[in-house]
Amino acid sequence: MTDSVVHAAGGVLWRLVDGRLRILLIHRTQYRDVTLPKGKVEPGETLVETAVRELEEETGIRVELGVPLGVSRYHLPSMREKVVQYWAAKATDEAIQQSSFVPNKEIAAVEWVSPKRALSCLSYPVDVDIVRRFLRYADDGVLDTFPLVVLRHAKAVARGEWTKDDASRPLTARGERQARAVVGPLRAFGVRRIFSSDAVRCAATVAPLAAALDRKVHLMPELSQDAWELGQSDPRTVIGKRIRASLPAVLCSHGPVLPDILNEIALATGTLRNTHLGNASSLEVGAFSVVHLSATKPGAGIVAIETHATQV
């Protein structure tokens, strides 16, 4: 990130009220405008962590991120460019009830409005564009999604430097930092269940996440590189169960196995395989791809894919 660009993140918060879609807008005190909640990235944050934090700070509502809605770009009075990444974010009834929002020196009010009203009263064309992108998902009936996160293990001791069996290779110091760094971004997507190859380097990669969530790691030999090399891997069974469960989950595996995992997600959801799947499976160590699937129409195909690298 360069000093000439200000990076920020935010979202389109949504809910259903009596079956009707409503979007949350904020009325800012200083600028006397109506806009979408967003804010600047703080040191050490990823964009997804910024989005979750800013949405809660400006609206009082804790959310988990849904589909990515793209980027808005505009110039500040200082002539620096501001680049804002947005995600859709469903506001649950529980999160709304727990909101502690009160008008303050930054935000005068928050308002739930219909999509039509949102488009007419937003102060900035860039916000209108983001809402229009959001409404395409609503029009297609795939706004309510859950993520399957495909994670490549963090940096491990090199194969040539390890004298024991390959599955026991541990993480390096950098790999351990990567494993810790991925916790915040994965929590931003609401990961609930953790599945991993039984290789040490994979289990160690998701161990900090499991500790943070107080969740068990489900070790799966069928996702291991050893099984893949023997022609015995079975991502199809794993993916089928995860899609039927329709719960946010992460699957940690190895570089050679990732294309098979992504292909099985595509096959299970009737998605045409294309270059996006290839890019999503070509991950550096410690990186992950988020595959957003419809919670109500699992056969509707992959709704969106996004890829994130660790900053370590």
Tab-separated table of C-alpha atoms in Angstrom:
chain	number	residue	atom	x	y	z
A	1	MET	CA	0.000	0.000	0.000
A	2	THR	CA	1.463	3.341	-1.050
A	3	ASP	CA	1.270	6.676	0.760
A	4	SER	CA	-0.443	8.233	-2.272
A	5	VAL	CA	-3.482	5.993	-1.799
A	6	VAL	CA	-5.790	5.850	1.215
A	7	HIS	CA	-7.179	2.334	1.647
A	8	ALA	CA	-10.488	1.737	3.352
A	9	ALA	CA	-13.191	-0.898	3.660
A	10	GLY	CA	-16.876	-1.051	4.427
A	11	GLY	CA	-20.067	-2.789	3.509
A	12	VAL	CA	-23.706	-2.888	2.607
A	13	LEU	CA	-25.539	-4.102	5.726
A	14	TRP	CA	-28.823	-5.781	4.952
A	15	ARG	CA	-31.725	-7.560	6.612
A	16	LEU	CA	-35.204	-8.795	5.762
A	17	VAL	CA	-38.153	-7.118	7.488
A	18	ASP	CA	-41.430	-8.979	6.889
A	19	GLY	CA	-39.778	-10.529	3.845
A	20	ARG	CA	-38.691	-7.189	2.408
A	21	LEU	CA	-35.078	-6.199	1.863
A	22	ARG	CA	-33.735	-3.286	3.876
A	23	ILE	CA	-30.301	-1.618	3.663
A	24	LEU	CA	-28.586	0.345	6.421
A	25	LEU	CA	-27.396	3.875	5.631
A	26	ILE	CA	-25.551	6.255	7.924
A	27	HIS	CA	-26.079	10.003	8.338
A	28	ARG	CA	-22.729	11.606	9.128
A	29	THR	CA	-22.611	14.531	11.519
A	30	GLN	CA	-19.700	16.575	10.158
A	31	TYR	CA	-20.379	16.150	6.444
A	32	ARG	CA	-24.190	16.216	6.651
A	33	ASP	CA	-24.354	13.434	4.086
A	34	VAL	CA	-25.905	9.980	3.683
A	35	THR	CA	-23.493	7.207	2.849
A	36	LEU	CA	-22.472	3.599	3.408
A	37	PRO	CA	-20.502	2.654	6.537
A	38	LYS	CA	-16.764	2.422	5.925
A	39	GLY	CA	-13.414	3.499	7.321
A	40	LYS	CA	-9.661	3.559	6.829
A	41	VAL	CA	-7.369	0.593	7.336
A	42	GLU	CA	-5.412	0.733	10.582
A	43	PRO	CA	-1.781	-0.454	10.809
A	44	GLY	CA	-1.548	-4.234	10.867
A	45	GLU	CA	-5.118	-4.770	9.637
A	46	THR	CA	-6.287	-6.575	6.550
A	47	LEU	CA	-9.123	-5.084	4.516
A	48	VAL	CA	-11.609	-7.691	5.729
A	49	GLU	CA	-10.740	-6.975	9.353
A	50	THR	CA	-11.161	-3.258	8.678
A	51	ALA	CA	-14.582	-3.830	7.133
A	52	VAL	CA	-15.887	-5.769	10.145
A	53	ARG	CA	-14.428	-3.300	12.646
A	54	GLU	CA	-15.689	-0.188	10.862
A	55	LEU	CA	-19.162	-1.601	10.338
A	56	GLU	CA	-19.455	-2.271	14.046
A	57	GLU	CA	-17.951	1.070	15.061
A	58	GLU	CA	-20.253	3.086	12.811
A	59	THR	CA	-23.487	1.115	13.238
A	60	GLY	CA	-23.047	-0.813	16.492
A	61	ILE	CA	-23.760	-4.068	14.638
A	62	ARG	CA	-21.279	-6.946	14.631
A	63	VAL	CA	-21.356	-8.742	11.281
A	64	GLU	CA	-19.653	-11.406	9.235
A	65	LEU	CA	-18.785	-10.667	5.625
A	66	GLY	CA	-20.657	-12.045	2.642
A	67	VAL	CA	-19.973	-11.587	-1.051
A	68	PRO	CA	-17.471	-8.952	-2.192
A	69	LEU	CA	-19.077	-5.962	-3.907
A	70	GLY	CA	-16.037	-4.435	-5.535
A	71	VAL	CA	-14.198	-1.176	-5.110
A	72	SER	CA	-15.018	2.512	-5.239
A	73	ARG	CA	-12.334	5.069	-6.081
A	74	TYR	CA	-12.376	8.822	-5.672
A	75	HIS	CA	-10.039	11.693	-4.835
A	76	LEU	CA	-9.921	13.434	-1.488
A	77	PRO	CA	-9.500	17.229	-1.140
A	78	SER	CA	-5.796	16.507	-0.572
A	79	MET	CA	-5.799	14.965	-4.088
A	80	ARG	CA	-4.870	11.572	-2.650
A	81	GLU	CA	-6.882	8.717	-4.103
A	82	LYS	CA	-9.171	6.821	-1.734
A	83	VAL	CA	-9.859	3.185	-2.566
A	84	VAL	CA	-12.676	1.489	-0.646
A	85	GLN	CA	-13.416	-2.246	-0.791
A	86	TYR	CA	-16.979	-3.292	0.057
A	87	TRP	CA	-18.683	-6.517	1.089
A	88	ALA	CA	-22.307	-7.452	1.637
A	89	ALA	CA	-23.001	-8.172	5.306
A	90	LYS	CA	-26.196	-9.661	6.726
A	91	ALA	CA	-27.332	-8.145	10.026
A	92	THR	CA	-28.890	-10.847	12.177
A	93	ASP	CA	-31.727	-10.117	14.577
A	94	GLU	CA	-29.438	-10.984	17.484
A	95	ALA	CA	-26.715	-8.589	16.320
A	96	ILE	CA	-29.240	-5.784	15.873
A	97	GLN	CA	-30.659	-6.366	19.351
A	98	GLN	CA	-27.153	-6.242	20.811
A	99	SER	CA	-26.245	-3.012	19.014
A	100	SER	CA	-25.058	-0.297	21.357
A	101	PHE	CA	-25.240	2.523	18.791
A	102	VAL	CA	-26.038	6.029	19.975
A	103	PRO	CA	-25.662	9.228	17.937
A	104	ASN	CA	-22.156	10.627	18.265
A	105	LYS	CA	-19.821	13.266	16.878
A	106	GLU	CA	-19.242	11.190	13.726
A	107	ILE	CA	-22.564	9.462	13.064
A	108	ALA	CA	-25.789	11.376	13.655
A	109	ALA	CA	-28.113	8.486	12.805
A	110	VAL	CA	-28.448	5.098	11.137
A	111	GLU	CA	-31.460	4.305	8.984
A	112	TRP	CA	-32.879	1.101	7.506
A	113	VAL	CA	-34.340	1.895	4.089
A	114	SER	CA	-35.701	0.122	1.026
A	115	PRO	CA	-33.340	-0.376	-1.932
A	116	LYS	CA	-35.281	2.224	-3.921
A	117	ARG	CA	-34.891	4.812	-1.188
A	118	ALA	CA	-31.226	3.964	-0.740
A	119	LEU	CA	-30.536	4.647	-4.398
A	120	SER	CA	-32.374	7.966	-4.250
A	121	CYS	CA	-30.955	9.401	-1.023
A	122	LEU	CA	-27.283	8.353	-1.040
A	123	SER	CA	-25.112	11.433	-1.372
A	124	TYR	CA	-22.421	9.993	-3.645
A	125	PRO	CA	-22.585	8.246	-7.047
A	126	VAL	CA	-19.841	5.791	-6.005
A	127	ASP	CA	-22.090	4.550	-3.180
A	128	VAL	CA	-24.993	4.179	-5.594
A	129	ASP	CA	-22.799	2.018	-7.834
A	130	ILE	CA	-21.935	-0.278	-4.920
A	131	VAL	CA	-25.596	-0.648	-3.949
A	132	ARG	CA	-26.509	-1.478	-7.551
A	133	ARG	CA	-23.902	-4.274	-7.538
A	134	PHE	CA	-25.355	-5.501	-4.257
A	135	LEU	CA	-28.869	-5.539	-5.703
A	136	ARG	CA	-27.787	-7.803	-8.575
A	137	TYR	CA	-27.213	-10.560	-6.025
A	138	ALA	CA	-30.583	-9.815	-4.427
A	139	ASP	CA	-32.323	-9.919	-7.807
A	140	ASP	CA	-30.698	-13.296	-8.531
A	141	GLY	CA	-31.886	-14.653	-5.180
A	142	VAL	CA	-28.360	-15.478	-3.973
A	143	LEU	CA	-27.762	-12.717	-1.448
A	144	ASP	CA	-27.849	-15.042	1.571
A	145	THR	CA	-24.560	-16.950	1.338
A	146	PHE	CA	-22.133	-19.023	3.387
A	147	PRO	CA	-18.375	-19.360	2.781
A	148	LEU	CA	-16.211	-22.395	2.187
A	149	VAL	CA	-12.636	-21.217	2.721
A	150	VAL	CA	-9.847	-23.129	1.025
A	151	LEU	CA	-6.581	-22.484	2.859
A	152	ARG	CA	-3.074	-23.534	1.854
A	153	HIS	CA	-0.917	-24.408	4.842
A	154	ALA	CA	1.597	-21.858	6.092
A	155	LYS	CA	5.325	-21.966	5.372
A	156	ALA	CA	6.842	-25.296	6.450
A	157	VAL	CA	10.394	-26.568	6.760
A	158	ALA	CA	11.635	-27.410	3.259
A	159	ARG	CA	11.283	-31.012	2.146
A	160	GLY	CA	15.003	-31.264	1.396
A	161	GLU	CA	15.889	-30.104	4.901
A	162	TRP	CA	13.693	-32.664	6.649
A	163	THR	CA	14.909	-36.207	7.272
A	164	LYS	CA	11.694	-37.665	8.720
A	165	ASP	CA	8.455	-38.476	6.920
A	166	ASP	CA	6.959	-35.628	4.911
A	167	ALA	CA	3.697	-35.461	6.872
A	168	SER	CA	5.590	-34.534	10.038
A	169	ARG	CA	7.273	-31.426	8.607
A	170	PRO	CA	6.630	-28.517	11.026
A	171	LEU	CA	6.049	-24.855	10.292
A	172	THR	CA	8.946	-22.447	10.173
A	173	ALA	CA	8.966	-19.316	12.325
A	174	ARG	CA	7.471	-17.431	9.385
A	175	GLY	CA	4.843	-20.125	9.018
A	176	GLU	CA	3.872	-19.749	12.658
A	177	ARG	CA	3.450	-15.996	12.128
A	178	GLN	CA	1.308	-16.690	9.069
A	179	ALA	CA	-0.866	-19.085	11.061
A	180	ARG	CA	-1.508	-16.385	13.665
A	181	ALA	CA	-2.053	-13.694	11.027
A	182	VAL	CA	-4.791	-15.626	9.242
A	183	VAL	CA	-7.013	-15.846	12.337
A	184	GLY	CA	-8.519	-12.352	12.070
A	185	PRO	CA	-9.354	-12.531	8.356
A	186	LEU	CA	-10.955	-15.971	8.692
A	187	ARG	CA	-13.037	-14.809	11.647
A	188	ALA	CA	-14.244	-11.882	9.523
A	189	PHE	CA	-15.969	-14.414	7.266
A	190	GLY	CA	-17.595	-16.189	10.201
A	191	VAL	CA	-15.787	-19.515	9.921
A	192	ARG	CA	-17.451	-22.009	12.277
A	193	ARG	CA	-15.878	-25.391	11.550
A	194	ILE	CA	-12.269	-26.322	10.841
A	195	PHE	CA	-11.154	-29.199	8.643
A	196	SER	CA	-7.537	-30.009	7.896
A	197	SER	CA	-5.229	-32.497	6.292
A	198	ASP	CA	-3.683	-34.610	9.014
A	199	ALA	CA	-0.173	-33.419	8.047
A	200	VAL	CA	1.529	-31.504	10.859
A	201	ARG	CA	2.019	-28.372	8.748
A	202	CYS	CA	-1.725	-28.133	8.025
A	203	ALA	CA	-2.892	-28.889	11.553
A	204	ALA	CA	-0.426	-26.311	12.919
A	205	THR	CA	-1.701	-23.702	10.442
A	206	VAL	CA	-5.264	-23.852	11.787
A	207	ALA	CA	-4.316	-24.401	15.446
A	208	PRO	CA	-4.367	-20.650	16.344
A	209	LEU	CA	-7.785	-20.295	14.691
A	210	ALA	CA	-9.121	-23.280	16.598
A	211	ALA	CA	-7.849	-21.780	19.846
A	212	ALA	CA	-9.425	-18.394	19.078
A	213	LEU	CA	-12.779	-19.982	18.242
A	214	ASP	CA	-12.542	-22.671	20.918
A	215	ARG	CA	-13.296	-25.213	18.208
A	216	LYS	CA	-12.022	-28.677	17.381
A	217	VAL	CA	-9.870	-29.292	14.300
A	218	HIS	CA	-11.260	-32.187	12.273
A	219	LEU	CA	-8.211	-33.986	10.847
A	220	MET	CA	-8.895	-35.575	7.498
A	221	PRO	CA	-6.343	-37.906	5.841
A	222	GLU	CA	-8.419	-37.684	2.643
A	223	LEU	CA	-7.242	-34.061	2.228
A	224	SER	CA	-3.547	-34.893	2.680
A	225	GLN	CA	-0.780	-34.709	0.111
A	226	ASP	CA	0.265	-38.266	0.959
A	227	ALA	CA	-3.183	-39.529	-0.022
A	228	TRP	CA	-3.127	-37.366	-3.153
A	229	GLU	CA	0.235	-38.780	-4.245
A	230	LEU	CA	-1.115	-42.312	-3.737
A	231	GLY	CA	-4.290	-41.519	-5.677
A	232	GLN	CA	-6.350	-42.023	-2.519
A	233	SER	CA	-7.474	-38.476	-1.714
A	234	ASP	CA	-11.228	-37.895	-1.495
A	235	PRO	CA	-12.193	-34.215	-1.560
A	236	ARG	CA	-15.544	-35.109	-3.162
A	237	THR	CA	-16.952	-36.686	-0.012
A	238	VAL	CA	-15.627	-33.870	2.152
A	239	ILE	CA	-17.059	-31.129	-0.076
A	240	GLY	CA	-20.428	-32.849	-0.422
A	241	LYS	CA	-20.873	-32.911	3.352
A	242	ARG	CA	-19.820	-29.291	3.741
A	243	ILE	CA	-22.239	-28.036	1.100
A	244	ARG	CA	-25.106	-30.032	2.595
A	245	ALA	CA	-24.288	-28.557	5.995
A	246	SER	CA	-24.336	-24.986	4.559
A	247	LEU	CA	-22.152	-23.726	7.416
A	248	PRO	CA	-19.089	-21.468	7.182
A	249	ALA	CA	-16.003	-23.685	7.199
A	250	VAL	CA	-12.308	-23.684	6.378
A	251	LEU	CA	-10.478	-26.560	4.714
A	252	CYS	CA	-6.693	-26.505	5.076
A	253	SER	CA	-4.725	-28.575	2.600
A	254	HIS	CA	-1.730	-28.661	0.244
A	255	GLY	CA	-0.864	-26.954	-3.035
A	256	PRO	CA	-1.340	-30.062	-5.232
A	257	VAL	CA	-4.680	-30.894	-3.591
A	258	LEU	CA	-6.266	-27.435	-3.830
A	259	PRO	CA	-7.285	-27.658	-7.526
A	260	ASP	CA	-9.183	-30.880	-6.787
A	261	ILE	CA	-10.982	-29.245	-3.862
A	262	LEU	CA	-12.039	-26.246	-5.971
A	263	ASN	CA	-13.116	-28.491	-8.835
A	264	GLU	CA	-15.278	-30.543	-6.491
A	265	ILE	CA	-16.967	-27.384	-5.193
A	266	ALA	CA	-17.683	-26.402	-8.798
A	267	LEU	CA	-19.065	-29.847	-9.676
A	268	ALA	CA	-21.218	-30.025	-6.543
A	269	THR	CA	-22.829	-26.653	-7.293
A	270	GLY	CA	-23.181	-26.929	-11.067
A	271	THR	CA	-20.558	-24.268	-11.710
A	272	LEU	CA	-18.686	-24.123	-15.006
A	273	ARG	CA	-14.986	-24.574	-14.396
A	274	ASN	CA	-13.010	-21.570	-15.616
A	275	THR	CA	-9.855	-19.533	-15.017
A	276	HIS	CA	-11.312	-18.093	-11.802
A	277	LEU	CA	-11.163	-21.557	-10.245
A	278	GLY	CA	-7.583	-21.977	-11.407
A	279	ASN	CA	-6.561	-18.671	-9.909
A	280	ALA	CA	-8.360	-19.465	-6.655
A	281	SER	CA	-6.440	-22.729	-6.284
A	282	SER	CA	-3.003	-21.310	-7.154
A	283	LEU	CA	-2.287	-20.095	-3.662
A	284	GLU	CA	0.937	-19.098	-1.976
A	285	VAL	CA	1.610	-20.647	1.421
A	286	GLY	CA	-0.626	-19.125	4.076
A	287	ALA	CA	-3.079	-17.727	1.513
A	288	PHE	CA	-6.735	-18.624	1.172
A	289	SER	CA	-9.673	-18.378	-1.209
A	290	VAL	CA	-13.217	-17.736	-0.029
A	291	VAL	CA	-15.879	-19.496	-2.080
A	292	HIS	CA	-19.276	-17.899	-1.452
A	293	LEU	CA	-22.214	-20.281	-1.951
A	294	SER	CA	-25.943	-19.671	-1.757
A	295	ALA	CA	-27.408	-20.756	1.573
A	296	THR	CA	-30.821	-21.324	-0.022
A	297	LYS	CA	-29.891	-22.401	-3.563
A	298	PRO	CA	-26.741	-24.558	-3.280
A	299	GLY	CA	-27.163	-25.749	-6.855
A	300	ALA	CA	-27.114	-22.195	-8.185
A	301	GLY	CA	-23.350	-22.304	-8.653
A	302	ILE	CA	-20.540	-20.428	-6.997
A	303	VAL	CA	-21.826	-16.941	-6.218
A	304	ALA	CA	-18.388	-15.314	-5.850
A	305	ILE	CA	-14.743	-16.158	-5.172
A	306	GLU	CA	-12.116	-13.965	-3.575
A	307	THR	CA	-8.484	-14.679	-2.690
A	308	HIS	CA	-6.430	-13.281	0.189
A	309	ALA	CA	-2.723	-13.508	0.961
A	310	THR	CA	-1.200	-13.181	4.409
A	311	GLN	CA	0.831	-10.024	5.046
A	312	VAL	CA	3.665	-11.875	6.782
